[in-house]
Each structure stands twice: as C-alpha cells, then as structure tokens.
GROMACS .gro file of C-alpha atoms in nm:
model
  347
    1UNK     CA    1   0.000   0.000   0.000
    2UNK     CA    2   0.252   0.212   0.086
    3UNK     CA    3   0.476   0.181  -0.182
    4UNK     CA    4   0.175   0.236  -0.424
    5UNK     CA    5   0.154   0.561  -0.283
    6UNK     CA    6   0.485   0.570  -0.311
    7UNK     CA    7   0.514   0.518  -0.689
    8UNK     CA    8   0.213   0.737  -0.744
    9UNK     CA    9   0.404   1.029  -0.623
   10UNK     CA   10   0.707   0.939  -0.810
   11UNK     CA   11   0.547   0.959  -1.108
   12UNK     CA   12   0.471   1.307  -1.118
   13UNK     CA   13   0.757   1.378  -0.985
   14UNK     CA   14   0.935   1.208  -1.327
   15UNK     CA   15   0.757   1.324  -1.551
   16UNK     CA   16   0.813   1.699  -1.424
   17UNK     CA   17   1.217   1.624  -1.400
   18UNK     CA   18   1.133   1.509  -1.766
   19UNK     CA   19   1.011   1.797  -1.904
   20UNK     CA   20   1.227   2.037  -1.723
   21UNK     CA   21   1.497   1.797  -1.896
   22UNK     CA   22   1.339   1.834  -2.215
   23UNK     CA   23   1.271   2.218  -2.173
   24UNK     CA   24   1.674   2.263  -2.160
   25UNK     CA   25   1.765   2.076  -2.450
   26UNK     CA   26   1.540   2.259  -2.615
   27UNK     CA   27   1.664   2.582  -2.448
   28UNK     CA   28   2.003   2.443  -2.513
   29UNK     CA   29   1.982   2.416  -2.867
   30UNK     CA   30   1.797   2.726  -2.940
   31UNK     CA   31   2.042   2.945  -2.783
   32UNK     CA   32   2.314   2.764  -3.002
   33UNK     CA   33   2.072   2.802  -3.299
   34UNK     CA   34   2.056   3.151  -3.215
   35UNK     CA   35   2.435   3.200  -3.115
   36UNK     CA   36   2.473   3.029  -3.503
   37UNK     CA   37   2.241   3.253  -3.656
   38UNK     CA   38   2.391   3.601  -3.468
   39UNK     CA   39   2.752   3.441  -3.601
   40UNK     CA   40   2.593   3.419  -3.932
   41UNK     CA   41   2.449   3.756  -3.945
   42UNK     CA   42   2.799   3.918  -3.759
   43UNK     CA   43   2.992   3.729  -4.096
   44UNK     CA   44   2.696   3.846  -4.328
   45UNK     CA   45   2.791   4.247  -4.219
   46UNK     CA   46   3.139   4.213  -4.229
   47UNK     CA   47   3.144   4.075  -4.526
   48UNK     CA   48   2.913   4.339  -4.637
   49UNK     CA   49   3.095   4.609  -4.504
   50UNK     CA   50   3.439   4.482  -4.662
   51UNK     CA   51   3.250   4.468  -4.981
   52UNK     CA   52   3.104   4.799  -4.959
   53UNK     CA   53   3.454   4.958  -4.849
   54UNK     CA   54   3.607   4.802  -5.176
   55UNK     CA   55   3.340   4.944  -5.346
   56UNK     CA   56   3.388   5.296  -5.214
   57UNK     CA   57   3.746   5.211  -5.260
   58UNK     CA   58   3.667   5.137  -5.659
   59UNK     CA   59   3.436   5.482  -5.638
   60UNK     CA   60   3.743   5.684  -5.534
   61UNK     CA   61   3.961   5.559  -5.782
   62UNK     CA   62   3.733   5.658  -6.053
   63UNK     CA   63   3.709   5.966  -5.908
   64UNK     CA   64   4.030   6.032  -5.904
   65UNK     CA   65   4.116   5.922  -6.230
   66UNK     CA   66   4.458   5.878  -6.129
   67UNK     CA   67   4.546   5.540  -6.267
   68UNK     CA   68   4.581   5.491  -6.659
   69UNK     CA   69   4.508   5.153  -6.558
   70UNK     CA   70   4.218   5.084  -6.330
   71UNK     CA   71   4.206   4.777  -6.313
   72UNK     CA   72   4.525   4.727  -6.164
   73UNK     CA   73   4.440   4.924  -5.878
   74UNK     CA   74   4.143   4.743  -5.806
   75UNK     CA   75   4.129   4.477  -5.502
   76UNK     CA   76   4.101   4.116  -5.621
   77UNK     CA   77   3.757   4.068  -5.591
   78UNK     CA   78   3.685   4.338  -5.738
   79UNK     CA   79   3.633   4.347  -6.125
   80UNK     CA   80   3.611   4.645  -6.373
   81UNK     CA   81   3.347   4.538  -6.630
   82UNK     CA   82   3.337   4.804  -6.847
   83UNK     CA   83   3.467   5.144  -6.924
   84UNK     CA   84   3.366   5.411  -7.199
   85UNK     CA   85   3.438   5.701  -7.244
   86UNK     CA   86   3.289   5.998  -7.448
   87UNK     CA   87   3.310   6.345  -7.565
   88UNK     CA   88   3.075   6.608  -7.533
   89UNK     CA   89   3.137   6.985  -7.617
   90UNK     CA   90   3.524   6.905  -7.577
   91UNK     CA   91   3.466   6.721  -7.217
   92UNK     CA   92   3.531   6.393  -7.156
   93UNK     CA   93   3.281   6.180  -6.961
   94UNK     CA   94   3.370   5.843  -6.859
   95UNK     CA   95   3.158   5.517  -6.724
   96UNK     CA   96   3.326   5.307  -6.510
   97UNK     CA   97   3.120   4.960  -6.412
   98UNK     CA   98   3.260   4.769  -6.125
   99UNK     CA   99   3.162   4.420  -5.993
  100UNK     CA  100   3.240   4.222  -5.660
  101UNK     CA  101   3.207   3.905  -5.549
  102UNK     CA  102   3.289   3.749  -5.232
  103UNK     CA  103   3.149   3.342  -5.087
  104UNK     CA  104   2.815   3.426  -5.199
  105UNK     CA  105   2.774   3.779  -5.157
  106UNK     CA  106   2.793   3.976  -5.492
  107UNK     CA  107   2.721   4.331  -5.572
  108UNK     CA  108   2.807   4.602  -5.849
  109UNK     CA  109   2.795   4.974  -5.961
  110UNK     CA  110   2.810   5.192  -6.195
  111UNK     CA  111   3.029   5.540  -6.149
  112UNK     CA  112   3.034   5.859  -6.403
  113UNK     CA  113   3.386   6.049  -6.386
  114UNK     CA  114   3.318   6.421  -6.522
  115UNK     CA  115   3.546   6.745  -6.496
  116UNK     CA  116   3.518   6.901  -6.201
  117UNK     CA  117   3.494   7.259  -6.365
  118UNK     CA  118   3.180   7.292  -6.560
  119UNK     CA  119   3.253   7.588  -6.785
  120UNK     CA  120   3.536   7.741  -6.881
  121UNK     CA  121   3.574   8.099  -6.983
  122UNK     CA  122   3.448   8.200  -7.353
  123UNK     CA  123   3.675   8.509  -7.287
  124UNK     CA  124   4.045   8.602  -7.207
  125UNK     CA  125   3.891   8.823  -6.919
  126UNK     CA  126   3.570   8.784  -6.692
  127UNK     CA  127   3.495   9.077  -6.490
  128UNK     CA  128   3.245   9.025  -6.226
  129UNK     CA  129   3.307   9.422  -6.158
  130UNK     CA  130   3.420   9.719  -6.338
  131UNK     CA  131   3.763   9.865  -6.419
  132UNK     CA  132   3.900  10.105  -6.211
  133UNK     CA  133   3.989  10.412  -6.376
  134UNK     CA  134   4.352  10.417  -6.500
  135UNK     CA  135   4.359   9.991  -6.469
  136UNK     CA  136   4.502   9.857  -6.814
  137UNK     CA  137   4.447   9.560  -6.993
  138UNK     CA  138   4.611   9.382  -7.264
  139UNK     CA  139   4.457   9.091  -7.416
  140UNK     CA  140   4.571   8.866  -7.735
  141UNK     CA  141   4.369   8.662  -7.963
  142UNK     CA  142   4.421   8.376  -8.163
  143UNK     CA  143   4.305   8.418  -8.490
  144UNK     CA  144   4.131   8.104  -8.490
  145UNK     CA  145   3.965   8.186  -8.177
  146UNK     CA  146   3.785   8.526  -8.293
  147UNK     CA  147   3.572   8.335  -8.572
  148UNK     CA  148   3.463   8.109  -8.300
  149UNK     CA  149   3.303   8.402  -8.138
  150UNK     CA  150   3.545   8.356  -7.829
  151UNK     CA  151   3.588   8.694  -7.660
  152UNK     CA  152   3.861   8.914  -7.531
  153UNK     CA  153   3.699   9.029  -7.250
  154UNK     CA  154   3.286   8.981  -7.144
  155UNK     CA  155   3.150   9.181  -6.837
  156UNK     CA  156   2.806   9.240  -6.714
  157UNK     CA  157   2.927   9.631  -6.682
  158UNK     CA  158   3.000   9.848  -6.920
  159UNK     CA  159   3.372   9.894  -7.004
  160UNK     CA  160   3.601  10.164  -7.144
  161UNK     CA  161   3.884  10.074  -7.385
  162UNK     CA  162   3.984  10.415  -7.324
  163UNK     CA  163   4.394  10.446  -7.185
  164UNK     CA  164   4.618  10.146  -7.157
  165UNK     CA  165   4.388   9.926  -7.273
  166UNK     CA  166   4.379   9.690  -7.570
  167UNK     CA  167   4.280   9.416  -7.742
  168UNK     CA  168   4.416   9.242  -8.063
  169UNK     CA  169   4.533   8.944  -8.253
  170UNK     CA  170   4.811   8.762  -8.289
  171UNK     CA  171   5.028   8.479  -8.478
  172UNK     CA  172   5.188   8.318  -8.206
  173UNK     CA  173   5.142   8.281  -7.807
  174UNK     CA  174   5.467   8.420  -7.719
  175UNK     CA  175   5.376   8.762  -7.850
  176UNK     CA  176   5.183   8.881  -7.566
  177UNK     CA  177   5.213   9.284  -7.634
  178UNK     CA  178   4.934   9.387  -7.784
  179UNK     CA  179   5.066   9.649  -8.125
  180UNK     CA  180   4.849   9.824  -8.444
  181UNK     CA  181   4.624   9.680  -8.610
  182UNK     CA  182   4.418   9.647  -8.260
  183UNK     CA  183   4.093   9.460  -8.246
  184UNK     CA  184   3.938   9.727  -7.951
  185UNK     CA  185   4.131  10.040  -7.781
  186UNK     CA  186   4.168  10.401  -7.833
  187UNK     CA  187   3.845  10.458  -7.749
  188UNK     CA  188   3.678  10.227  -8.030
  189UNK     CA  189   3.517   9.864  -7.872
  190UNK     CA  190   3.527   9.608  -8.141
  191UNK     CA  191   3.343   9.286  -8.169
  192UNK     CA  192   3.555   9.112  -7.927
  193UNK     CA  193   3.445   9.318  -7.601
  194UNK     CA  194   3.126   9.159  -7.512
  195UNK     CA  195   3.027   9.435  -7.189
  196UNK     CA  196   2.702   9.508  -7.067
  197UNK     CA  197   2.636   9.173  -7.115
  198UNK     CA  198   2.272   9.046  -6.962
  199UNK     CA  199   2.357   8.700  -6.960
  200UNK     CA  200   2.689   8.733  -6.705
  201UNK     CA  201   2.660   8.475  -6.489
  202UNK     CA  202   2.622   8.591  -6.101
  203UNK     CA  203   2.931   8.386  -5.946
  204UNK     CA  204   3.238   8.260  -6.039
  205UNK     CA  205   3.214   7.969  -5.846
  206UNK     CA  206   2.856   7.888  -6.002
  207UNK     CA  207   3.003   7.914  -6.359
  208UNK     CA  208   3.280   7.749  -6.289
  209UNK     CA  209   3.146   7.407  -6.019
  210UNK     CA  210   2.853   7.416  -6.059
  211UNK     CA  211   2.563   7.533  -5.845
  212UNK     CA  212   2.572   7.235  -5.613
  213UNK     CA  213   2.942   7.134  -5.626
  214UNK     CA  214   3.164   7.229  -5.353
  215UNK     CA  215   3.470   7.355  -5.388
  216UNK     CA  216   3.742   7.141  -5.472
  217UNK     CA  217   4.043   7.114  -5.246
  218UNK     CA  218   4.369   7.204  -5.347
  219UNK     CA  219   4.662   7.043  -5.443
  220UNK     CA  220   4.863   7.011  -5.105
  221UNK     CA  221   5.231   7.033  -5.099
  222UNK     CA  222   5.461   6.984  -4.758
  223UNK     CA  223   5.460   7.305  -4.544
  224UNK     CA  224   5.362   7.672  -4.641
  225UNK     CA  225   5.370   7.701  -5.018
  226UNK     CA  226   5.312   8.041  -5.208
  227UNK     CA  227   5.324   8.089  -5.577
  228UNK     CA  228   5.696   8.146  -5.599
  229UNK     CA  229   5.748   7.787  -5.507
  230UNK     CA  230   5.540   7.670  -5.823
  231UNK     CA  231   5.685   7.588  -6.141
  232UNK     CA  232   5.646   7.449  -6.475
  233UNK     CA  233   5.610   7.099  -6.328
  234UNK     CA  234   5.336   7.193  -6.149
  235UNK     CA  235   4.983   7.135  -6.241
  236UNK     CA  236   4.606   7.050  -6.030
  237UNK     CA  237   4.446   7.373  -5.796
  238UNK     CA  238   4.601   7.561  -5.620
  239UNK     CA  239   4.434   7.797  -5.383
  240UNK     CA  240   4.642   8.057  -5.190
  241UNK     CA  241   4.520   8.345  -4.931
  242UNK     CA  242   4.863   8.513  -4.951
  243UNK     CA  243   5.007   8.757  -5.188
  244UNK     CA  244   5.105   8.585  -5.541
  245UNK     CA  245   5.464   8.696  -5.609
  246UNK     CA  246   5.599   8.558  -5.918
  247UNK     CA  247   5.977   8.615  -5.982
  248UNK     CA  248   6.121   8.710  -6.272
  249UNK     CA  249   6.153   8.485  -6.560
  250UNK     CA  250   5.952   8.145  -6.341
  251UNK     CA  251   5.654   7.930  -6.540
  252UNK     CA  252   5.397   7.811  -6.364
  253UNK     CA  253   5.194   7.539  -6.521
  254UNK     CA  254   5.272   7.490  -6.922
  255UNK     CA  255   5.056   7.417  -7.185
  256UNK     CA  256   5.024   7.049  -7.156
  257UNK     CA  257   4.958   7.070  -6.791
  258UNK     CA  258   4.835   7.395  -6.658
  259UNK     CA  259   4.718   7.519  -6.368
  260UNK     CA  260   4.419   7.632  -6.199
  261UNK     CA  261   4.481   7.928  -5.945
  262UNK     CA  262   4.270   8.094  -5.707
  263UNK     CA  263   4.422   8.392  -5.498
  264UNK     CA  264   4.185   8.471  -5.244
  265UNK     CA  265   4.200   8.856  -5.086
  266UNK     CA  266   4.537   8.882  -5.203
  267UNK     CA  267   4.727   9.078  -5.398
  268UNK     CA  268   4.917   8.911  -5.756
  269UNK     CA  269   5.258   9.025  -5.913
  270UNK     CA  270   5.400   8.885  -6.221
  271UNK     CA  271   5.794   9.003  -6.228
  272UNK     CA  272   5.933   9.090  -6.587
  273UNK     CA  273   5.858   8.758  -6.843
  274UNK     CA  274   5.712   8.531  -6.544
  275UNK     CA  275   5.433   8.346  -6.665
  276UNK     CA  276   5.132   8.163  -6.585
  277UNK     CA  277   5.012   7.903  -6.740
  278UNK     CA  278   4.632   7.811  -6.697
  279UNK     CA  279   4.317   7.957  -6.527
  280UNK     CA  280   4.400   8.260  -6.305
  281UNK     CA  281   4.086   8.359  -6.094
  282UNK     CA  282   4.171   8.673  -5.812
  283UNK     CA  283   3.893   8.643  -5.581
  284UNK     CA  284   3.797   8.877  -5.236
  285UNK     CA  285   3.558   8.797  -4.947
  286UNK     CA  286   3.593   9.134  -4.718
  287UNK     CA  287   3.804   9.432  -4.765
  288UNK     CA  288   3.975   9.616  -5.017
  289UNK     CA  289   4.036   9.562  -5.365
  290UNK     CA  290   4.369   9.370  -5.411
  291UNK     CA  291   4.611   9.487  -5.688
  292UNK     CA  292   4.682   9.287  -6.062
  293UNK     CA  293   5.043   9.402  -6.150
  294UNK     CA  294   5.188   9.202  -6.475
  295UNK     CA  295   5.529   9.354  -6.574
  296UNK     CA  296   5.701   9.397  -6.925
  297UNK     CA  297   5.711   9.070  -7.094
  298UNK     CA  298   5.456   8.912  -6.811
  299UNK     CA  299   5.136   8.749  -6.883
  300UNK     CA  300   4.865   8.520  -6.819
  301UNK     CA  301   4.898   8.236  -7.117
  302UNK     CA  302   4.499   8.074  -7.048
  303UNK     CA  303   4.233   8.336  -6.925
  304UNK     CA  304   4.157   8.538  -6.612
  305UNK     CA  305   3.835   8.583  -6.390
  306UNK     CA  306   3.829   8.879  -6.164
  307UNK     CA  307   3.534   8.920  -5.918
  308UNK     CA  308   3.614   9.247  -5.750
  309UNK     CA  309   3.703   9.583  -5.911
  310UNK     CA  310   4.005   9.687  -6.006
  311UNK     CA  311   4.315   9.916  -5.823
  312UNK     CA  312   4.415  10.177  -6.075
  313UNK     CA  313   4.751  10.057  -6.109
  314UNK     CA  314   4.652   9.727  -6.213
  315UNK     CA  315   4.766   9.567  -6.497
  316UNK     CA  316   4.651   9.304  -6.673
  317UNK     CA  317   4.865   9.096  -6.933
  318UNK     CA  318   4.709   8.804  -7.135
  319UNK     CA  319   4.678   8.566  -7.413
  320UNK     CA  320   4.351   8.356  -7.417
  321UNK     CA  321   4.385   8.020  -7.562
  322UNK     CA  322   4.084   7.747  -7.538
  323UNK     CA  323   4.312   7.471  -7.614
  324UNK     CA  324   4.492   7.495  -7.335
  325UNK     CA  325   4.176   7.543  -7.051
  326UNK     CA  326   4.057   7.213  -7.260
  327UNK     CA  327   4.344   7.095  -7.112
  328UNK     CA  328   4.286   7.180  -6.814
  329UNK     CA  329   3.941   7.122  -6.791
  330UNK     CA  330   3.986   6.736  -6.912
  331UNK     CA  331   4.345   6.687  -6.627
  332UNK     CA  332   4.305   6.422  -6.396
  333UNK     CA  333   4.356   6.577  -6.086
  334UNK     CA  334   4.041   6.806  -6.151
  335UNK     CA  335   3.793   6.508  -6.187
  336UNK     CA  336   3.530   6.412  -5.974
  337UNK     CA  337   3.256   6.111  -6.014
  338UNK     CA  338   2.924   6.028  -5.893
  339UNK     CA  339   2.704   5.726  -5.846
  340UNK     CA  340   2.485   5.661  -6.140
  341UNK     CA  341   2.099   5.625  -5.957
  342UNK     CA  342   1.957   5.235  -5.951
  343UNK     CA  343   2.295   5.080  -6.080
  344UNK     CA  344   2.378   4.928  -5.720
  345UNK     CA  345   2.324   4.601  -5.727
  346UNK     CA  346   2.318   4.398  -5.376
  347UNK     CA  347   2.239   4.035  -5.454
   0.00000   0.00000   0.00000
C-alpha cells in the first residue's frame, strides 16, 4: 500500500524532472541556434561592409582618375566590367562599371567620372566688376579663336577701352604685347568686347562648379607654399590666401599641364617675363580691392576671372587660348565622379 503511494508520487515527480529535462535541451539548442544565426548575421555584415569599403574604394579611384590603368588598382575581388568614355562639347565623360564578389555575396555599380569645372571661360577676361579708372588691360587673340566668337573680355558692366587698354590678334602665343592693327582700344570697342552683357553669370564659383558642387580642395604640398614655389612641373588647384609673387623669368603650369589658381583677398605680381600658365581667378571675401600688376614681358597664357574691381595701377597681361583650358578642364587631378541612380546592385 505504501509503496503504491509511493510510486504514485514518483510519477509526477518524473515526468516533471522530464520535461524540465526536455525544456533545456530545447533551451540548449535554441540558444546555439541563435548564437549560429547572430555568427551568421555578424559574418553576413562584415562581409558586407568589406565589400562595400572596396566598393567605395573602386568609387574613389574613378574619381580620381589617377590610374591609366584601373584595373590594376582594383582589389582582387573586385572586377572592372566596363569602361567608356565619351566626348561632349570638348569634355570627356567616362563610365566606369565595377563588380564584386565574395562566398556568396555579390554586388556592383556603376560610377560617371566628369570634370570638375563645368565651364570654362568663352573670354580672355571675366569681370564680375568694373575697371577702375587708369587699370590697363592687354589681351591677345588667336586668330582662330575670334571666328569662334570667343571673346577678349565679357563683363556684365560696361567697359572703357579708353587708356592702356587693348585688345588684338596675334600669330603666335609668345607675343603677348598687344601692337596696331588692334581689335578694340583708343576709345573704339570692337566685336571682341562683349560688356554690358545680360547673360553674365552671377558667381564665379557657379560658372565654374557648378551650383551644387563644392569647392574642390587644393593640391597640397609639404609646409607653407606660395606661388613662388610653383613651377612648370606643377599642375592641379592651387588655392592661396597670400600675396602671389611671381619672380622674374619662373613658369607656372605649361601648356600640356596647366594650372588652376585661385588667390583669395590677395594681392598678384608677375615680375618681368614670369608666366602663368592656366586659369588665373583673383577672388575677395571682405576688404579692399587687391592689386593685378603684370610687368614687361609678363602674362597670363589661359584666361583670367576677376570678381572684385580693379586698383588703378593694375595691370593686366594676357593671351587667351581654349586649347589649353581644354586641357585643363579634361586633367586628372580636376575630376570628380558620382554614383549613377539604380545601378547598385546587392544580390
């Protein structure tokens, strides 16, 4: 009798220890399900990440543009698919498509590289102001270039040719100096001084970015660099918020590979025969107007945009060629690249 009652309790008593038992195996191997599955997913991001940094890395190297081959740069899982390239209006546009494949992750984009300046100047000379009264300019013309309807100078204001200023053609680069027969000066304006002009465009910046591109940074060098330490090897931006004192006789830029130079509430100086080659833009934020001074034999072989007005003892010295800001325009170390929308592919 009494061990009946004994075995009835047991049994209860069992079957409880049982499920308990079964309760954490099953709690057992859900936690190592889940510890499997949060493994899983850990590998699944990483994997993802490291795929999306050699992605971005791909993205900045077509951005760049700084490798003639690509695809030699490019991580080994990581494959360049397809590359075109095209020119429109003298700019050249190209498509890079990248893939990447890692296990069983794979993924792919596509990435337009484009010059980072937008427009360059139809005119030896944009003035975003006015000329200061006694200010001279000299600006040459390629023959060529005046049946293209390129400009000399093109202002929203209305501009004098009155005093040491002039405008003119010539044969060859070197001669900068502008001599009889002149295209504008002495009072007359020919075709090539496009002032008063409605369709100026507001800021330099704008024209030359872009509305919604940000300013590019310059090309660095180790410790404080002015414009004296430039020379004809150089080439990129540079951007400097010092006086620009070139010495006599020093290049900066050349043809092939010139410059573009922004001098920022600061004054510039060309020394007898010093040139610059490229884009020269003379820029101010607050106070007064800096000086231009461009001695005998000194000019700017590209074009020039001034946004402020004029000292009267500026001068101004150039030769616009289009060529050259083509040049420029198409470098590689002023490119810049977006994402084409909807061509990621995760998958």
């Amino acid at each position: 009798m009494h061990r009946q009652q004994g075995m009835i309790v047991m049994v209860p008593i069992v079957l409880l220890l049982g499920i308990v038992a079964a309760s954490c195996t099953v709690t057992l191997q859900s936690l190592s399900l889940m510890s499997r599955f949060s493994q899983h997913v850990q590998h699944s991001l990483l994997l993802r990440s490291e795929r999306e940094q050699q992605l971005q890395h791909a993205v900045t190297l077509a951005k760049a543009n700084t490798h003639k081959n690509l695809s030699l740069a490019l991580p080994a899982n990581m494959t360049l698919q397809n590359k075109a390239q095209r020119m429109t209006r003298g700019v050249l546009l190209t498509l890079y498509e990248f893939s990447y494949t890692q296990h069983h992750m794979q993924g792919g984009l596509a990435v337009l590289n484009f010059p980072l300046i937008r427009n360059i100047p139809p005119a030896g000379l944009m003035l975003f102001t006015s000329l200061a009264s006694g200010s001279g300019v000299n600006i040459a013309l390629m023959p060529a270039l005046l049946a293209g309807q390129s400009r000399s100078l093109w202002s929203r204001f209305d501009v004098s040719m009155h005093g040491a200023r002039k405008t003119c053609l010539v044969t060859s680069p070197l001669i900068a100096q502008c001599t009889a027969p002149l295209l504008s000066g002495n009072g007359i304006k020919g075709i090539d001084v496009h002032d008063a002009s409605s369709d100026f465009p507001v800021s330099a910046s704008h024209f030359l970015f872009g509305p919604s591109m940000e300013m590019p940074v310059s090309t660095l060098l180790p410790g404080h660099v002015t414009c004296s330490a430039l020379n004809s090897d150089s080439h990129g931006f540079y951007q400097f918020q010092d006086n620009c004192d070139v010495p006599a006789g020093h290049h900066i830029g050349s043809p092939a590979n010139p410059v573009l130079l922004i001098v920022r509430n600061a004054s510039i100086n060309l020394a007898a025969n010093s040139r610059i080659f490229g884009l020269v833009v003379s820029m101010t934020d607050t106070g007064p107007a800096p000086a231009i001074k461009m001695q005998a034999g000194a000019f700017v072989h590209g074009a020039m945009m001034v946004t402020h007005a004029t000292t009267s003892d500026s001068r101004l010295n150039i030769i616009y060629d289009q060529s050259l800001l083509l040049n420029l325009q198409n470098s590689e170390r002023l490119q810049t690249g977006k994402i084409i929308k909807g061509s990621w592919r995760d998958f």
